[in-house]
PDB file of C-alpha atoms and ligand atoms in Angstrom:
ATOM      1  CA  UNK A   1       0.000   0.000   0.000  1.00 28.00           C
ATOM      2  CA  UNK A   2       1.134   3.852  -0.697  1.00 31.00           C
ATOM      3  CA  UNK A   3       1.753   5.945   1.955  1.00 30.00           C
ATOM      4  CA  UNK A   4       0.907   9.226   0.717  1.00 32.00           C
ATOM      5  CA  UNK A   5       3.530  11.447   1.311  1.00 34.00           C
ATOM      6  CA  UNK A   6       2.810  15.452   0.518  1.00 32.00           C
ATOM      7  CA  UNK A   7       5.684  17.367   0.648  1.00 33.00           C
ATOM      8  CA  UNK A   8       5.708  21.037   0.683  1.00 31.00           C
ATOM      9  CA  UNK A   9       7.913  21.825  -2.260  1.00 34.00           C
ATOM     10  CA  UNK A  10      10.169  24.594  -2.840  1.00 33.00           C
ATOM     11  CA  UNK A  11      11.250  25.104  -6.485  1.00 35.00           C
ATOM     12  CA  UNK A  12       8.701  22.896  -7.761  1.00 38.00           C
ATOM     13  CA  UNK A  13       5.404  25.173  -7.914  1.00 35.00           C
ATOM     14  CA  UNK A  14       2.052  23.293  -8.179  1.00 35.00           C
ATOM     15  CA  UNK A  15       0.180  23.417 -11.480  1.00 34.00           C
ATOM     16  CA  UNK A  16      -2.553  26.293 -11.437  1.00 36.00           C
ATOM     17  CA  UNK A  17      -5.146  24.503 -12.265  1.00 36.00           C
ATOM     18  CA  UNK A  18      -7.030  27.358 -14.620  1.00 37.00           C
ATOM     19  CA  UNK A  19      -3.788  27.634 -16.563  1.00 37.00           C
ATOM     20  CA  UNK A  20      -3.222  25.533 -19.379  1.00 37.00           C
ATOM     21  CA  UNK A  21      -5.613  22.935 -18.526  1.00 36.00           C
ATOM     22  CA  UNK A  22      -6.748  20.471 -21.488  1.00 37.00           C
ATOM     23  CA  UNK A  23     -10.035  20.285 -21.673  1.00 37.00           C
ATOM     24  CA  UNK A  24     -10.024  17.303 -23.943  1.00 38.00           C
ATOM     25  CA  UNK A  25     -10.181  14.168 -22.790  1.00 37.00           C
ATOM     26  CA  UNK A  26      -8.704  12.622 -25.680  1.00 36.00           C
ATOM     27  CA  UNK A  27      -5.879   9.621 -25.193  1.00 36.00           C
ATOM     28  CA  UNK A  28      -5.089   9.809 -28.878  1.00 36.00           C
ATOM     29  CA  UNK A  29      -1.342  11.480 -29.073  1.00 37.00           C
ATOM     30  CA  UNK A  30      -1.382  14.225 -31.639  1.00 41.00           C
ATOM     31  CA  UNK A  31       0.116  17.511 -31.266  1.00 41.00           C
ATOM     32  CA  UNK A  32      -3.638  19.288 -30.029  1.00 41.00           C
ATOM     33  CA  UNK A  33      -4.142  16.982 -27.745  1.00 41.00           C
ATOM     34  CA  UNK A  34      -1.075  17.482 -25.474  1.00 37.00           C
ATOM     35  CA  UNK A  35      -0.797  20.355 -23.540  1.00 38.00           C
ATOM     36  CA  UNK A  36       2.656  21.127 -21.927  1.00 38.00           C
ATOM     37  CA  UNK A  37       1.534  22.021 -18.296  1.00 38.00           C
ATOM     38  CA  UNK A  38       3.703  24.294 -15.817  1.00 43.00           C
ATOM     39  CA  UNK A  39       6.981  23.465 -15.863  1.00 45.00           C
ATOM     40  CA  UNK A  40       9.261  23.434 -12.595  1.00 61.00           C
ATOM     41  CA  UNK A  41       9.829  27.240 -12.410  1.00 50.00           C
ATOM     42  CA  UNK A  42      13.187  27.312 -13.979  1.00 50.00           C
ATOM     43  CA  UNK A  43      12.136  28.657 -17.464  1.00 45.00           C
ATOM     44  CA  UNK A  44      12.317  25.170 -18.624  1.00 49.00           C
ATOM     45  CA  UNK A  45       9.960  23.788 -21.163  1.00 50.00           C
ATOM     46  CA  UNK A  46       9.855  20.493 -19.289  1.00 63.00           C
ATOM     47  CA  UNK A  47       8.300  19.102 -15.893  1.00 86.00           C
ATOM     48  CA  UNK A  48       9.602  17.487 -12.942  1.00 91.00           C
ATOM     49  CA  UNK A  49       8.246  15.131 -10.774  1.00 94.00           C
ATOM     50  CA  UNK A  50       7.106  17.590  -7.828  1.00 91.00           C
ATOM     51  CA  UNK A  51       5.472  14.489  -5.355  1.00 92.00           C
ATOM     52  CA  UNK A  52       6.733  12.105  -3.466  1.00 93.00           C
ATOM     53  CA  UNK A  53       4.023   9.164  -2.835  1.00 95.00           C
ATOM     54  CA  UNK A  54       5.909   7.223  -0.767  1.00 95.00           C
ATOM     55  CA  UNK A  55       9.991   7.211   0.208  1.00 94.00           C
ATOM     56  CA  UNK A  56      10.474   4.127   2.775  1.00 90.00           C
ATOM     57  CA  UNK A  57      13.872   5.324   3.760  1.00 84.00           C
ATOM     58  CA  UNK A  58      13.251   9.057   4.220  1.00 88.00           C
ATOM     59  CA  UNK A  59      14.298  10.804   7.136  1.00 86.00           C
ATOM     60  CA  UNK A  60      14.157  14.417   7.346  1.00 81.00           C
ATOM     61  CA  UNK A  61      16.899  15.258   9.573  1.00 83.00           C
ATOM     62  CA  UNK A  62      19.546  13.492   7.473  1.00 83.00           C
ATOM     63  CA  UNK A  63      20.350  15.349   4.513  1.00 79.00           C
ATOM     64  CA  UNK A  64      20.363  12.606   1.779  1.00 87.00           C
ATOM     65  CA  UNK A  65      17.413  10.677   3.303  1.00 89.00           C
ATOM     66  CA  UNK A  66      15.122  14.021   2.481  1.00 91.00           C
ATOM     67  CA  UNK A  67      13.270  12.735  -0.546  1.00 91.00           C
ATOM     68  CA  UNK A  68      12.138  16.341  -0.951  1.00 90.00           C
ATOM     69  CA  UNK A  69      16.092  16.622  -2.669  1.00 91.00           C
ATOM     70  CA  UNK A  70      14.404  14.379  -5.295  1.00 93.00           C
ATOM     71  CA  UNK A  71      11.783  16.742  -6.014  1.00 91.00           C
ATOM     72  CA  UNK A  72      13.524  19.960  -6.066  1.00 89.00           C
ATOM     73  CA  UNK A  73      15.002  20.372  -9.561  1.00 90.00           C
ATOM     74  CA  UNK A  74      17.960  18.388 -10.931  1.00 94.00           C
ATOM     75  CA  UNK A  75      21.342  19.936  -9.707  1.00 94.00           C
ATOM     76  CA  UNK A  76      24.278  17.691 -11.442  1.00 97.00           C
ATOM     77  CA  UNK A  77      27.846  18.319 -11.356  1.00 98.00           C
ATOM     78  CA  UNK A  78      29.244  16.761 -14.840  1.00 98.00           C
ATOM     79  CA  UNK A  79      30.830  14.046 -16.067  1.00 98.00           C
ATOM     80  CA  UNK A  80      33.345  13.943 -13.051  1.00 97.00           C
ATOM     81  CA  UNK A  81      31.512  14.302  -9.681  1.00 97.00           C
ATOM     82  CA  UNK A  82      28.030  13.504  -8.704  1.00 96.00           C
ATOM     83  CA  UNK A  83      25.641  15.662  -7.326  1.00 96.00           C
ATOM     84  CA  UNK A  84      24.683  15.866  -3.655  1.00 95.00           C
ATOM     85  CA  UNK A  85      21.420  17.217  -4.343  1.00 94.00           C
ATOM     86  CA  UNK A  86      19.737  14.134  -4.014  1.00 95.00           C
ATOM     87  CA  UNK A  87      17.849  11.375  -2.021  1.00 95.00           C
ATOM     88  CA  UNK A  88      19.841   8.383  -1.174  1.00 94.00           C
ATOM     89  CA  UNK A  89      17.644   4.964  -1.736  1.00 90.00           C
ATOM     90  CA  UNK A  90      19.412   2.132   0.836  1.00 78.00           C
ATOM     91  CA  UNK A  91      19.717  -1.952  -0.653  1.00 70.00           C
ATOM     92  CA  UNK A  92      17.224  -2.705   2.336  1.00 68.00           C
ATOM     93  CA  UNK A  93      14.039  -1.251   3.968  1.00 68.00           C
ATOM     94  CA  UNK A  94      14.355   1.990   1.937  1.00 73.00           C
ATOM     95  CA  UNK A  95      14.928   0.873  -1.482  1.00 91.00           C
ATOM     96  CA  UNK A  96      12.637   2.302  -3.434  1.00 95.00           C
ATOM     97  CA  UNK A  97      11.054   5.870  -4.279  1.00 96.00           C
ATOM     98  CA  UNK A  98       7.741   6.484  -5.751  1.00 97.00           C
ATOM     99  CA  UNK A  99       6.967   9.837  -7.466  1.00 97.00           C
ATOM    100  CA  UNK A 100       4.678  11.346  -9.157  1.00 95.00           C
ATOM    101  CA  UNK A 101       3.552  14.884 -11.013  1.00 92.00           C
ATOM    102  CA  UNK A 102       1.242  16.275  -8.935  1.00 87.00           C
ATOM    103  CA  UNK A 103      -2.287  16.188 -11.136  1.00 86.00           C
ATOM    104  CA  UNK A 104      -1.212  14.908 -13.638  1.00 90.00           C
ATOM    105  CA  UNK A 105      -0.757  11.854 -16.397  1.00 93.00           C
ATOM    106  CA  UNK A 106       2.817  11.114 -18.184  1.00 94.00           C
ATOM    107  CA  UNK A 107       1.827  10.085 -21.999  1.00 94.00           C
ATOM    108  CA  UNK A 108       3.523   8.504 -24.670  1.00 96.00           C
ATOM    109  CA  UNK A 109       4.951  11.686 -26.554  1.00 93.00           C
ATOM    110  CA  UNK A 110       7.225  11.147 -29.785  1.00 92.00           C
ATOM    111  CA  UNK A 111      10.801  10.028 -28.823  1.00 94.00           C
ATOM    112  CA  UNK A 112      11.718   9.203 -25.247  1.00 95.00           C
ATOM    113  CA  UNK A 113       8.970  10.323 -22.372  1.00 95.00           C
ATOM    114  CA  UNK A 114      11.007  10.301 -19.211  1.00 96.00           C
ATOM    115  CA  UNK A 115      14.728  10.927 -17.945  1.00 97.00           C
ATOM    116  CA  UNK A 116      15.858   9.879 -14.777  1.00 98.00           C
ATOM    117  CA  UNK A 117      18.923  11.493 -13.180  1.00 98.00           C
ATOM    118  CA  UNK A 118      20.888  10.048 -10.827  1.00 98.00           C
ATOM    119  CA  UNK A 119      24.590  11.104 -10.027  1.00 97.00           C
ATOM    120  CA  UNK A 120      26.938   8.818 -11.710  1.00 98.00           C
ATOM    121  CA  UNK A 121      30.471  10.367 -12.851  1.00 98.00           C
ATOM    122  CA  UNK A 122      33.179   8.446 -14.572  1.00 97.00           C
ATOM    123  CA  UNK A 123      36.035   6.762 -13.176  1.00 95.00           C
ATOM    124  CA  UNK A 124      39.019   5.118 -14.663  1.00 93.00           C
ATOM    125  CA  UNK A 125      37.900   3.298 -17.368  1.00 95.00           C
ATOM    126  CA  UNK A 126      34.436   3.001 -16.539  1.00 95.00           C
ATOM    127  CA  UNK A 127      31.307   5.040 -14.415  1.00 97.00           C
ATOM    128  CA  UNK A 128      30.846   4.840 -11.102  1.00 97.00           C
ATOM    129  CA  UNK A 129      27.008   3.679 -11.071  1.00 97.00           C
ATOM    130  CA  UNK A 130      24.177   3.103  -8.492  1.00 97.00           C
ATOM    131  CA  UNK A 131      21.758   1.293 -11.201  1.00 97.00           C
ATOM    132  CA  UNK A 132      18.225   1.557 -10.754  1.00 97.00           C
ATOM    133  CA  UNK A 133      14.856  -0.021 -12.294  1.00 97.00           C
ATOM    134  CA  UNK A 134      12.610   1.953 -13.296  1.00 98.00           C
ATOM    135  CA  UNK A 135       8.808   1.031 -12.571  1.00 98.00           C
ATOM    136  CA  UNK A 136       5.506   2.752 -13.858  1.00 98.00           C
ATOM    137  CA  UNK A 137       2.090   1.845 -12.945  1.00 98.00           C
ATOM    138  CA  UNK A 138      -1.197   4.010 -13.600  1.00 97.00           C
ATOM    139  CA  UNK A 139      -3.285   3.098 -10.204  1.00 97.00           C
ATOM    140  CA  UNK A 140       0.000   3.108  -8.164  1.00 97.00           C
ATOM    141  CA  UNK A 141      -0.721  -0.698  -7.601  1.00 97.00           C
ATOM    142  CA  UNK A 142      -0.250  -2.973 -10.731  1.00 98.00           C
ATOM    143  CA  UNK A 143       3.825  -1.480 -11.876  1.00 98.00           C
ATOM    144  CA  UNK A 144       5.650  -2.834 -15.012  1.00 98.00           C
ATOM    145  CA  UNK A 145       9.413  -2.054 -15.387  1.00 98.00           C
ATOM    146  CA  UNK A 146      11.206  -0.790 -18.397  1.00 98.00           C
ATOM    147  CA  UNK A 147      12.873  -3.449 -20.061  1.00 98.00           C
ATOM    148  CA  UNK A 148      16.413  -4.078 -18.573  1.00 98.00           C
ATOM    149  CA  UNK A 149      18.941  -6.169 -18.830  1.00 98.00           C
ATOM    150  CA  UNK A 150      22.547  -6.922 -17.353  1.00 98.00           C
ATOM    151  CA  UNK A 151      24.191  -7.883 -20.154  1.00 98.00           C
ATOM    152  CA  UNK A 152      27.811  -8.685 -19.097  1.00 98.00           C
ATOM    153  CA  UNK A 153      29.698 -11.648 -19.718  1.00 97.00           C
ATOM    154  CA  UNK A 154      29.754 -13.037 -15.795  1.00 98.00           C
ATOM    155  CA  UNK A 155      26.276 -11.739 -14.656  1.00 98.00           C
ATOM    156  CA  UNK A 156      27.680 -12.571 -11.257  1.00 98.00           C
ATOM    157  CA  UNK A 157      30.144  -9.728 -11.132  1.00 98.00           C
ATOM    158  CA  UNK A 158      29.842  -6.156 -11.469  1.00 98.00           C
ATOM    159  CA  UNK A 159      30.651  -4.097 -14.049  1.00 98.00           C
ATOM    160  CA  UNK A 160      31.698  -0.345 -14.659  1.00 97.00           C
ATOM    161  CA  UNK A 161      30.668  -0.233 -17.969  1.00 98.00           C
ATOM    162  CA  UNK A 162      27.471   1.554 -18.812  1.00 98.00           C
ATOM    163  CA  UNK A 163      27.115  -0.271 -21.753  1.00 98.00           C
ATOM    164  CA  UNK A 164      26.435  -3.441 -19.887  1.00 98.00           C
ATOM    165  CA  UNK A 165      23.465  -2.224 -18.238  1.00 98.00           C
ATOM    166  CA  UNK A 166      20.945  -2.188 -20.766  1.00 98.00           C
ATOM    167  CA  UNK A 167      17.541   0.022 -19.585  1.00 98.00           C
ATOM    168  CA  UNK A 168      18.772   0.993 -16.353  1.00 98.00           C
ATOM    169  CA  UNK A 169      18.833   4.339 -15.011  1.00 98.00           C
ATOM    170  CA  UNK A 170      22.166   5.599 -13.007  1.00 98.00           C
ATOM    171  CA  UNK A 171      24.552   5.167 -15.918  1.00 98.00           C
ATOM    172  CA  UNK A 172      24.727   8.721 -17.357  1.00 98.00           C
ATOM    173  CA  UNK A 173      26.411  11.174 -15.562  1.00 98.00           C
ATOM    174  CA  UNK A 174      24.819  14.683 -15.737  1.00 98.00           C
ATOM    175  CA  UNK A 175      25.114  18.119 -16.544  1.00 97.00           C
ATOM    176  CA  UNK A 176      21.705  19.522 -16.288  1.00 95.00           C
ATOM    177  CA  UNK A 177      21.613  21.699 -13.475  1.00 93.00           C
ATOM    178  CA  UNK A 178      18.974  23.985 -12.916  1.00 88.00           C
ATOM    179  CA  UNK A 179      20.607  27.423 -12.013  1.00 87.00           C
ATOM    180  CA  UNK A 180      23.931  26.812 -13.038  1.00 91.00           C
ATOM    181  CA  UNK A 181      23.454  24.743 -16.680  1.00 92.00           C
ATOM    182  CA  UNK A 182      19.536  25.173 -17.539  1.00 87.00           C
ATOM    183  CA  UNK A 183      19.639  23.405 -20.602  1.00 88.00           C
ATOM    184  CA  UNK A 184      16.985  21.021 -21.777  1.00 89.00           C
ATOM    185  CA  UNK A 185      16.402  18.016 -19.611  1.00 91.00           C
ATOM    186  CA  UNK A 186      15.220  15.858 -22.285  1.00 91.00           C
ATOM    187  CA  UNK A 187      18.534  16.986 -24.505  1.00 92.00           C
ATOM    188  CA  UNK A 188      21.294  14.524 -24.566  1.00 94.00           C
ATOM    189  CA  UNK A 189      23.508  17.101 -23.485  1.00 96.00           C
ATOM    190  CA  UNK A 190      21.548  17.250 -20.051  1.00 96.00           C
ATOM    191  CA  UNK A 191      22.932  13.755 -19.221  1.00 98.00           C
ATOM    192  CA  UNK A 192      20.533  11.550 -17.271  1.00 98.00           C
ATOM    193  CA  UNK A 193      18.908   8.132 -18.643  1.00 98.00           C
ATOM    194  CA  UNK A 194      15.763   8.667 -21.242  1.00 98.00           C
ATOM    195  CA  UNK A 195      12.908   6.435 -21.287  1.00 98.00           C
ATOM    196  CA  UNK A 196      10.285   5.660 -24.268  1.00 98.00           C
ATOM    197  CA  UNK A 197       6.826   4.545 -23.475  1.00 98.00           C
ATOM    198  CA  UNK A 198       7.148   2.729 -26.557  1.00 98.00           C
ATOM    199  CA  UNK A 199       9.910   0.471 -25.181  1.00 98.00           C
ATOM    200  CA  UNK A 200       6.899  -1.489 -23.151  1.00 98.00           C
ATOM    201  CA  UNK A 201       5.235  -4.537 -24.459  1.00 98.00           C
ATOM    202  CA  UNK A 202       2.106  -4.527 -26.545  1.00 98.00           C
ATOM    203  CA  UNK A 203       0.710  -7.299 -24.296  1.00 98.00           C
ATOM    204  CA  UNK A 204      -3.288  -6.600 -24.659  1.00 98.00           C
ATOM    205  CA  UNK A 205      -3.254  -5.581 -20.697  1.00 98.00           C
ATOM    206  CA  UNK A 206      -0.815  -3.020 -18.701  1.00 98.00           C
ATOM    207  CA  UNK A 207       2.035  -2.329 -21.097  1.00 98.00           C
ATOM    208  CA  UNK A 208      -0.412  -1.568 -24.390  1.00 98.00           C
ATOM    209  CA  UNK A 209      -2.146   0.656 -21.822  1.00 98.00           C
ATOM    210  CA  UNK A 210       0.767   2.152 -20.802  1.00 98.00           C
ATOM    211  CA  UNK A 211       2.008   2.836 -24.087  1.00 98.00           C
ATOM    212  CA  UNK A 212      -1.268   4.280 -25.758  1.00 98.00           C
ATOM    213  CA  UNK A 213      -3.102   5.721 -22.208  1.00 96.00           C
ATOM    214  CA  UNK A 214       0.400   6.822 -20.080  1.00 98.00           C
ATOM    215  CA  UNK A 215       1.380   6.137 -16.542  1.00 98.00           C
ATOM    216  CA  UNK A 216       0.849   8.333 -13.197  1.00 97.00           C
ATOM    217  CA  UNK A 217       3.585   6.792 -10.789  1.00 98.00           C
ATOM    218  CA  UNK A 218       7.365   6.290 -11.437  1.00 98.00           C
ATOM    219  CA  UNK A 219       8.878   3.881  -9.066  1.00 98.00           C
ATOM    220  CA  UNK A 220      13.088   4.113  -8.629  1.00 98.00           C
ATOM    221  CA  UNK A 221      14.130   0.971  -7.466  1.00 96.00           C
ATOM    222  CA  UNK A 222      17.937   0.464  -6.706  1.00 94.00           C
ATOM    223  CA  UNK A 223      18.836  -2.729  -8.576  1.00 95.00           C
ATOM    224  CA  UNK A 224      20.059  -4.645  -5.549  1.00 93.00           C
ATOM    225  CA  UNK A 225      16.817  -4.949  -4.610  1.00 92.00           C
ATOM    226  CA  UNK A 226      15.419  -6.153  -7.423  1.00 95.00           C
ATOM    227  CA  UNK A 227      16.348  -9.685  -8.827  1.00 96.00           C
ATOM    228  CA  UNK A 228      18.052 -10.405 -11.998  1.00 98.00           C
ATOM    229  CA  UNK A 229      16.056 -12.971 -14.026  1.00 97.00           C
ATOM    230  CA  UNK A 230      19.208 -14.279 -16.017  1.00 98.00           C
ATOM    231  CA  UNK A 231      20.984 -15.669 -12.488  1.00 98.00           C
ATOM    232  CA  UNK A 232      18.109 -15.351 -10.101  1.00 98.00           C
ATOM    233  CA  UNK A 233      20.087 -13.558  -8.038  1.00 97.00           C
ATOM    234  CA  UNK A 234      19.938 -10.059  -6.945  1.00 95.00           C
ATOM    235  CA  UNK A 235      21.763  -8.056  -9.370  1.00 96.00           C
ATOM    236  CA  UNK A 236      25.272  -7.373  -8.108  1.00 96.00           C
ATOM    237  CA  UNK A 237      26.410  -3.262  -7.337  1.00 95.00           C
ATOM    238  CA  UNK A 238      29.704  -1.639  -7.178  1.00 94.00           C
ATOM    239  CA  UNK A 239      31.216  -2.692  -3.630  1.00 92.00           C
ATOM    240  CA  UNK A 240      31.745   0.421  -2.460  1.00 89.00           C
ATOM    241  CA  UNK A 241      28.041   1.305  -3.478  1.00 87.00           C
ATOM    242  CA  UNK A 242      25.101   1.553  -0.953  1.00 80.00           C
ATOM    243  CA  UNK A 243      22.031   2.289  -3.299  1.00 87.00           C
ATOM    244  CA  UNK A 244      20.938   4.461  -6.007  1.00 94.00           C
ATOM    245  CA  UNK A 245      20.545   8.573  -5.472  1.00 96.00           C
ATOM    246  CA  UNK A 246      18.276  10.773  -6.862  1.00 97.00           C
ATOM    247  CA  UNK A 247      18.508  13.998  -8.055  1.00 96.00           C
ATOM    248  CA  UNK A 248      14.998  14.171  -9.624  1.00 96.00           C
ATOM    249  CA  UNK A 249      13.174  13.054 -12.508  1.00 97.00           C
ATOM    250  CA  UNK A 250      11.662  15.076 -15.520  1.00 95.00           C
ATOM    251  CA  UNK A 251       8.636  14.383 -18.298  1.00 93.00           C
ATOM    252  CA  UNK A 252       8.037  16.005 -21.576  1.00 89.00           C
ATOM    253  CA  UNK A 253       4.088  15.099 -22.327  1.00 89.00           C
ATOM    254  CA  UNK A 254       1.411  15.437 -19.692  1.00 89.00           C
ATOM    255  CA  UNK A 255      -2.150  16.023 -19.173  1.00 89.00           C
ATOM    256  CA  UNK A 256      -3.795  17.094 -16.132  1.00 87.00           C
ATOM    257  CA  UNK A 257      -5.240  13.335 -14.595  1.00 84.00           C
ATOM    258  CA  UNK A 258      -8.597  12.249 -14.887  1.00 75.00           C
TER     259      UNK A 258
HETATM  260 CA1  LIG B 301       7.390   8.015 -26.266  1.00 95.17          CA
HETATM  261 CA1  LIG B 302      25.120   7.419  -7.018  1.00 95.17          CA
HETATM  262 CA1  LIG B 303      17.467  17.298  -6.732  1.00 95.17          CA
END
C-alpha cells in the first residue's frame, strides 16, 4: 500500500489549475491533444516530478534521506563528480522511491517520455554507477518495469561499464543543473537516462495501456533490490556502493489526470 507522502515543495510550484488545462479528454497522441503544463519554475519547457508518494527510507533530519532533494530540480555536477542534491535509496528497507507529477498523467509523446537522473560520474575506465529499475504503474498498484537487462559476460560480477546495463537508469552522468546549466532536460547534453513509453510490451493488458493511455507513478528501485532474471540472483552493485541517489526526474508530455 502507498503511503501518501505530501511534501511542501520549494522550487517545484504546483500546477494552477485554470492555466493551461486540457479540456479534452482525448488519449489519442497528436500535437492538439497534449498540452505542456507548468513546468518546474526554472524557465524550462519540461516538468519534474514535484510528489513524493511514498519514500520508505526518508528521514528528514539526514540530509540525503530528504526525498524532498528528489523533487527539487535536478542539480548535477558533470561528467566527473556527482551531485549531492539528491535522495539516497538504501539496498534494504528503503529501497525504493515512488513519485509522481502532482495532477497529472505522463503520456507517450514522440521520442523518449522520461529521464531519470541520478549522479553517476566516470572513473578510470568506466562510471561509477548506483543502477536503478525503473517502474511505472497508472493506479499506483499494478507497476511494469522498463525493459532491462545486465548484459555482461559473468552476470555474477559487477561491471563499470554503462554499456552493460541495458535500460537501467544511473549510468549517465549529468550536466543539467537547474541554475547553473539550464539546458533542456530531455537533450542529450543534459545527461541523465531517457525512457520511451514505446519500449513497453504490446501485451493486450498493462504495457499496451501504458504505451497508448500513459502512466501516473514512477517507481526508482535500486537494482540490488530487485532480482536479476538471467541468475536469479539479486543483481550485483559496485562494492563500495550503498544504493541508487536521486537527483529528480523530468517528463516532456502530460495532461492534467482524470
Ligand atoms: Ca514516447
Ligand atoms: Ca550514485
Ligand atoms: Ca534534486
Amino acid at each position: 500500500m502507498l503511503v501518501m507522502l505530501l511534501l511542501a515543495l520549494a522550487g517545484c510550484p504546483a500546477v494552477d489549475d485554470d492555466d493551461s488545462a486540457n479540456d479534452d479528454d482525448s488519449a489519442a497522441m497528436d500535437d492538439d491533444d497534449v498540452t505542456l503544463l507548468d513546468p518546474c519554475d526554472y524557465g524550462l519547457d519540461r516538468v519534474c516530478a514535484d510528489e513524493v508518494v511514498d519514500a520508505p527510507g526518508a528521514d528528514f533530519d539526514a540530509p540525503f534521506l530528504n526525498p524532498a532533494r528528489a523533487v527539487n530540480g535536478v542539480r548535477g555536477l558533470g561528467d566527473d563528480a556527482g551531485g549531492t542534491d539528491v535522495f539516497s535509496l538504501d539496498w534494504d528497507s528503503g529501497s525504493s522511491l515512488t513519485l509522481r507529477w502532482s495532477d497529472r498523467r505522463v503520456l507517450n509523446g514522440p521520442g523518449p517520455d522520461v529521464v531519470v537522473f541520478e549522479n553517476p560520474f566516470r572513473a578510470g575506465s568506466g562510471v561509477f554507477m548506483d543502477l536503478v529499475v525503473v517502474e511505472v504503474s497508472i493506479d499506483g498498484v499494478e507497476w511494469m518495469a522498463f525493459p532491462h537487462d545486465y548484459v555482461a559476460d559473468d552476470e555474477l560480477e559487477y561491471s563499470s561499464d554503462p554499456q552493460a546495463w541495458v535500460g537501467f537508469a544511473g549510468r549517465t552522468p549529468v550536466r543539467l543543473h537547474e541554475e547553473e546549466n539550464p539546458i533542456d532536460p530531455l537533450s542529450l547534453e543534459a545527461g541523465g537516462d531517457a525512457f520511451d513509453l514505446d519500449a513497453m510490451p504490446e501485451d493486450g493488458g498493462l504495457g499496451s495501456a501504458l504505451r497508448s493511455d500513459g502512466f501516473t507513478y514512477l517507481r526508482l528501485v535500486t537494482a540490488p533490490a530487485r532480482t536479476n532474471p538471467d541468475t536469479g540472483e539479486p543483481f550485483v552493485g559496485d562494492v563500495i556502493s550503498n544504493g541508487a541517489d536521486i537527483d529528480g526526474v523530468y517528463a516532456r508530455s502530460l495532461v492534467e489526470a482524470d
